[in-house]
Coordinates of N, CA and C in Angstrom, one line a residue:
M1 N 61.4 3.3 27.8 CA 60.8 2.4 27.0 C 61.1 2.6 25.5
F2 N 61.4 3.9 25.2 CA 61.7 4.2 23.8 C 63.2 4.3 23.5
K3 N 64.0 4.1 24.6 CA 65.4 4.2 24.4 C 65.9 3.0 23.6
G4 N 66.9 3.3 22.8 CA 67.5 2.2 22.0 C 66.9 2.1 20.6
H5 N 65.9 2.9 20.3 CA 65.2 2.9 19.0 C 65.8 4.0 18.1
C6 N 65.9 3.7 16.8 CA 66.5 4.6 15.9 C 65.6 5.8 15.6
F7 N 64.4 5.8 15.9 CA 63.4 6.8 15.6 C 62.9 7.5 16.9
P8 N 62.6 8.8 16.8 CA 62.0 9.4 18.0 C 60.7 8.9 18.4
K9 N 60.4 9.1 19.6 CA 59.1 8.7 20.2 C 57.9 9.1 19.4
A10 N 57.9 10.3 18.9 CA 56.8 10.9 18.2 C 56.5 10.1 16.9
I11 N 57.5 9.7 16.2 CA 57.4 9.0 15.0 C 56.8 7.6 15.3
I12 N 57.4 6.9 16.3 CA 56.9 5.6 16.6 C 55.4 5.6 17.0
L13 N 55.1 6.6 17.9 CA 53.7 6.7 18.3 C 52.7 7.0 17.1
Q14 N 53.2 7.8 16.2 CA 52.4 8.2 15.0 C 52.1 7.0 14.2
A15 N 53.1 6.1 14.0 CA 53.0 4.9 13.2 C 52.0 4.0 13.9
V16 N 52.1 3.8 15.2 CA 51.2 2.9 15.9 C 49.8 3.5 15.9
Y17 N 49.7 4.8 16.0 CA 48.4 5.4 15.9 C 47.7 5.2 14.6
F18 N 48.5 5.4 13.5 CA 47.9 5.1 12.1 C 47.4 3.7 12.0
K19 N 48.2 2.7 12.5 CA 47.8 1.3 12.4 C 46.6 1.0 13.2
L20 N 46.5 1.5 14.4 CA 45.4 1.2 15.3 C 44.1 1.9 15.0
R21 N 44.3 3.2 14.7 CA 43.1 4.0 14.5 C 42.4 3.8 13.1
F22 N 43.2 3.6 12.1 CA 42.6 3.5 10.8 C 42.6 2.1 10.2
S23 N 43.1 1.1 10.9 CA 43.2 -0.2 10.4 C 43.8 -0.4 9.1
L24 N 44.9 0.3 8.9 CA 45.7 0.3 7.7 C 46.6 -0.9 7.7
S25 N 47.1 -1.3 6.5 CA 48.1 -2.4 6.5 C 49.5 -1.7 6.9
Y26 N 50.4 -2.6 7.2 CA 51.7 -2.1 7.6 C 52.4 -1.4 6.4
R27 N 52.2 -1.8 5.2 CA 52.7 -1.2 4.0 C 52.1 0.2 3.8
D28 N 50.8 0.3 4.1 CA 50.1 1.6 4.0 C 50.7 2.6 5.0
V29 N 51.0 2.1 6.2 CA 51.6 3.0 7.2 C 53.0 3.4 6.8
E30 N 53.7 2.5 6.2 CA 55.0 2.7 5.7 C 55.0 3.8 4.6
E31 N 54.0 3.7 3.7 CA 53.8 4.7 2.7 C 53.5 6.1 3.2
L32 N 52.6 6.1 4.2 CA 52.2 7.4 4.8 C 53.4 8.1 5.5
L33 N 54.2 7.3 6.1 CA 55.4 7.9 6.8 C 56.4 8.3 5.7
S34 N 56.5 7.6 4.6 CA 57.5 8.0 3.6 C 57.1 9.3 2.9
I35 N 55.8 9.5 2.8 CA 55.3 10.8 2.3 C 55.7 11.9 3.2
R36 N 55.8 11.6 4.5 CA 56.2 12.7 5.5 C 57.7 12.7 5.6
G37 N 58.4 11.9 4.8 CA 59.9 12.0 4.9 C 60.6 11.0 5.8
V38 N 59.8 10.1 6.4 CA 60.4 9.1 7.3 C 60.5 7.7 6.5
K39 N 61.7 7.3 6.4 CA 62.0 6.0 5.7 C 62.1 4.9 6.7
V40 N 61.0 4.0 6.8 CA 61.0 2.9 7.8 C 60.4 1.7 7.1
D41 N 60.8 0.6 7.4 CA 60.3 -0.7 6.8 C 59.0 -1.1 7.5
H42 N 58.1 -1.8 6.7 CA 56.9 -2.2 7.3 C 57.1 -3.2 8.4
A43 N 58.1 -4.0 8.4 CA 58.4 -5.0 9.4 C 58.7 -4.3 10.7
T44 N 59.4 -3.2 10.6 CA 59.8 -2.4 11.8 C 58.5 -1.8 12.4
I45 N 57.6 -1.4 11.6 CA 56.3 -0.8 12.1 C 55.5 -1.9 12.8
Q46 N 55.6 -3.1 12.2 CA 54.9 -4.2 12.9 C 55.4 -4.5 14.3
R47 N 56.7 -4.5 14.4 CA 57.4 -4.7 15.7 C 57.0 -3.6 16.7
W48 N 56.9 -2.4 16.2 CA 56.5 -1.3 17.0 C 55.0 -1.4 17.5
V49 N 54.2 -1.9 16.6 CA 52.8 -2.0 17.0 C 52.6 -3.1 18.0
F50 N 53.3 -4.2 17.9 CA 53.3 -5.3 18.9 C 53.9 -4.9 20.2
K51 N 54.9 -4.1 20.2 CA 55.6 -3.7 21.4 C 54.8 -2.6 22.1
F52 N 54.3 -1.6 21.4 CA 53.8 -0.4 22.0 C 52.3 -0.3 22.1
T53 N 51.6 -1.2 21.6 CA 50.1 -1.2 21.7 C 49.7 -1.4 23.1
P54 N 50.2 -2.3 23.9 CA 49.8 -2.3 25.3 C 50.0 -1.0 26.1
L55 N 51.1 -0.3 25.8 CA 51.4 1.0 26.4 C 50.4 2.0 26.0
V56 N 50.1 2.1 24.7 CA 49.1 3.1 24.3 C 47.7 2.8 24.8
E57 N 47.4 1.5 24.9 CA 46.1 1.1 25.4 C 46.0 1.5 26.9
Q58 N 47.1 1.3 27.6 CA 47.1 1.6 29.1 C 46.9 3.1 29.3
Q59 N 47.5 3.9 28.4 CA 47.3 5.4 28.6 C 45.9 5.8 28.2
F60 N 45.3 5.1 27.2 CA 43.9 5.5 26.8 C 43.0 5.1 28.0
R61 N 43.2 4.0 28.6 CA 42.3 3.6 29.7 C 42.4 4.5 30.9
K62 N 43.6 5.1 31.1 CA 43.7 6.1 32.2 C 42.9 7.3 31.9
R63 N 42.9 7.7 30.7 CA 42.3 9.0 30.3 C 40.8 8.9 30.0
K64 N 40.3 7.7 29.7 CA 38.9 7.6 29.4 C 38.0 7.8 30.6
K65 N 37.0 8.5 30.4 CA 36.0 8.8 31.5 C 35.4 7.5 32.0
G66 N 35.2 7.4 33.3 CA 34.5 6.3 33.8 C 33.0 6.2 33.5
V67 N 32.5 5.0 33.4 CA 31.1 4.9 33.1 C 30.3 5.0 34.4
G68 N 29.2 5.7 34.3 CA 28.3 5.9 35.4 C 27.6 4.6 35.9
K69 N 26.8 4.7 36.9 CA 26.1 3.5 37.4 C 25.0 3.1 36.5
R70 N 24.5 4.1 35.7 CA 23.3 3.8 34.8 C 23.8 3.6 33.4
W71 N 23.4 2.5 32.8 CA 23.6 2.3 31.4 C 22.5 1.3 30.9
R72 N 22.3 1.3 29.6 CA 21.2 0.5 29.1 C 21.8 -0.5 28.1
L73 N 21.1 -1.6 27.9 CA 21.5 -2.6 27.0 C 20.6 -2.7 25.8
D74 N 21.2 -2.5 24.6 CA 20.4 -2.6 23.3 C 20.7 -4.0 22.7
E75 N 19.7 -4.6 22.1 CA 19.9 -5.9 21.5 C 19.3 -5.8 20.1
T76 N 20.1 -6.3 19.1 CA 19.6 -6.3 17.8 C 20.3 -7.4 17.0
Y77 N 20.0 -7.7 15.8 CA 20.7 -8.7 15.0 C 21.2 -8.0 13.7
I78 N 22.4 -8.4 13.4 CA 23.0 -7.9 12.2 C 23.6 -9.0 11.4
K79 N 23.9 -8.8 10.1 CA 24.6 -9.7 9.3 C 26.1 -9.5 9.3
V80 N 26.8 -10.5 9.6 CA 28.3 -10.5 9.7 C 28.8 -11.6 8.7
K81 N 29.5 -11.2 7.7 CA 30.0 -12.1 6.7 C 28.9 -13.1 6.2
G82 N 27.7 -12.5 6.0 CA 26.6 -13.3 5.4 C 25.8 -14.1 6.4
Q83 N 26.2 -14.1 7.7 CA 25.4 -14.8 8.7 C 24.9 -13.9 9.7
W84 N 23.7 -14.2 10.2 CA 23.0 -13.4 11.2 C 23.6 -13.6 12.6
R85 N 23.9 -12.5 13.3 CA 24.5 -12.5 14.6 C 23.7 -11.6 15.5
Y86 N 23.7 -11.9 16.8 CA 23.1 -11.0 17.8 C 24.1 -10.0 18.2
L87 N 23.7 -8.7 18.2 CA 24.6 -7.6 18.7 C 24.0 -7.0 20.0
Y88 N 24.8 -7.1 21.0 CA 24.4 -6.5 22.3 C 25.3 -5.3 22.5
R89 N 24.7 -4.2 22.9 CA 25.5 -2.9 23.0 C 25.1 -2.2 24.3
A90 N 26.0 -1.9 25.2 CA 25.8 -1.2 26.4 C 26.0 0.3 26.1
V91 N 25.0 1.1 26.4 CA 25.0 2.5 26.1 C 24.8 3.3 27.4
D92 N 25.6 4.4 27.7 CA 25.5 5.2 28.9 C 24.4 6.3 28.6
K93 N 24.3 7.2 29.6 CA 23.2 8.2 29.6 C 23.4 9.1 28.4
E94 N 24.6 9.4 28.0 CA 24.8 10.3 26.9 C 24.7 9.6 25.5
G95 N 24.5 8.3 25.5 CA 24.4 7.6 24.2 C 25.7 7.1 23.7
N96 N 26.8 7.2 24.5 CA 28.1 6.6 24.1 C 28.1 5.1 24.3
T97 N 28.7 4.4 23.4 CA 28.8 3.0 23.5 C 29.9 2.6 24.6
V98 N 29.4 1.9 25.6 CA 30.3 1.5 26.7 C 31.1 0.2 26.3
D99 N 30.3 -0.8 25.8 CA 30.9 -2.0 25.4 C 29.9 -2.7 24.4
F100 N 30.4 -3.7 23.7 CA 29.5 -4.4 22.8 C 29.9 -5.9 22.8
F101 N 29.0 -6.7 22.3 CA 29.2 -8.2 22.3 C 28.4 -8.7 21.2
I102 N 29.1 -9.5 20.3 CA 28.4 -10.2 19.2 C 28.4 -11.7 19.5
N103 N 27.3 -12.3 19.3 CA 27.1 -13.7 19.6 C 26.3 -14.4 18.5
Q104 N 26.5 -15.7 18.3 CA 25.8 -16.4 17.3 C 24.4 -16.8 17.8
K105 N 24.3 -17.1 19.1 CA 23.0 -17.5 19.7 C 22.5 -16.4 20.6
K106 N 21.3 -16.3 20.8 CA 20.7 -15.3 21.7 C 21.1 -15.6 23.1
A107 N 21.7 -14.7 23.8 CA 22.1 -14.9 25.2 C 21.0 -14.4 26.1
T108 N 20.5 -15.2 27.0 CA 19.4 -14.8 27.8 C 19.9 -14.0 29.0
H109 N 21.1 -14.3 29.5 CA 21.6 -13.6 30.7 C 22.8 -12.9 30.4
I110 N 22.7 -12.1 29.3 CA 23.9 -11.3 28.8 C 24.4 -10.4 29.9
R111 N 23.6 -9.7 30.6 CA 24.1 -8.8 31.6 C 25.0 -9.4 32.6
T112 N 24.6 -10.5 33.1 CA 25.5 -11.2 34.1 C 26.7 -11.8 33.5
K113 N 26.6 -12.3 32.3 CA 27.7 -13.0 31.6 C 28.8 -12.0 31.1
V114 N 28.4 -10.9 30.6 CA 29.4 -10.1 29.9 C 29.5 -8.7 30.5
F115 N 28.4 -8.0 30.7 CA 28.6 -6.6 31.0 C 28.7 -6.3 32.5
N116 N 28.6 -7.2 33.3 CA 28.8 -6.9 34.8 C 30.3 -7.1 35.1
K117 N 31.1 -7.6 34.2 CA 32.5 -7.7 34.5 C 33.1 -6.2 34.5
S118 N 33.7 -5.9 35.6 CA 34.1 -4.5 35.8 C 35.3 -4.1 34.8
D119 N 36.1 -5.1 34.4 CA 37.2 -4.8 33.5 C 36.6 -4.6 32.0
R120 N 35.4 -5.0 31.7 CA 34.9 -4.8 30.4 C 34.1 -3.4 30.3
I121 N 33.6 -2.9 31.5 CA 32.9 -1.7 31.4 C 33.7 -0.5 31.8
Q122 N 34.5 -0.6 32.8 CA 35.3 0.5 33.3 C 36.6 0.6 32.5
Y123 N 36.6 1.4 31.4 CA 37.8 1.5 30.6 C 38.8 2.4 31.2

């Protein structure tokens, strides 16, 4: 998958990691890499992110621990861009967030609509 690229796999994955983990702009990632001695254009980083994000996500899903059968659902409301929204958050026994859902209206059957989907809970 990394054959044919001018940069090694480690540099490509580091650039994708910076973009995804810290929500930096492509130009910020370009600057971080230039500080480390790697000269790469921000457009190239963008192409890397588009191409390799599904691969990185697939590897993360393989390594993430499965969610147990018991989890709880928290409901609260928060302000998002000046508007009140309902925040639903599924939490496992250890207090780790399993999944979350933000909605404008209060959802009465949120468990069956969102959190019972196995692809949303089992990462």
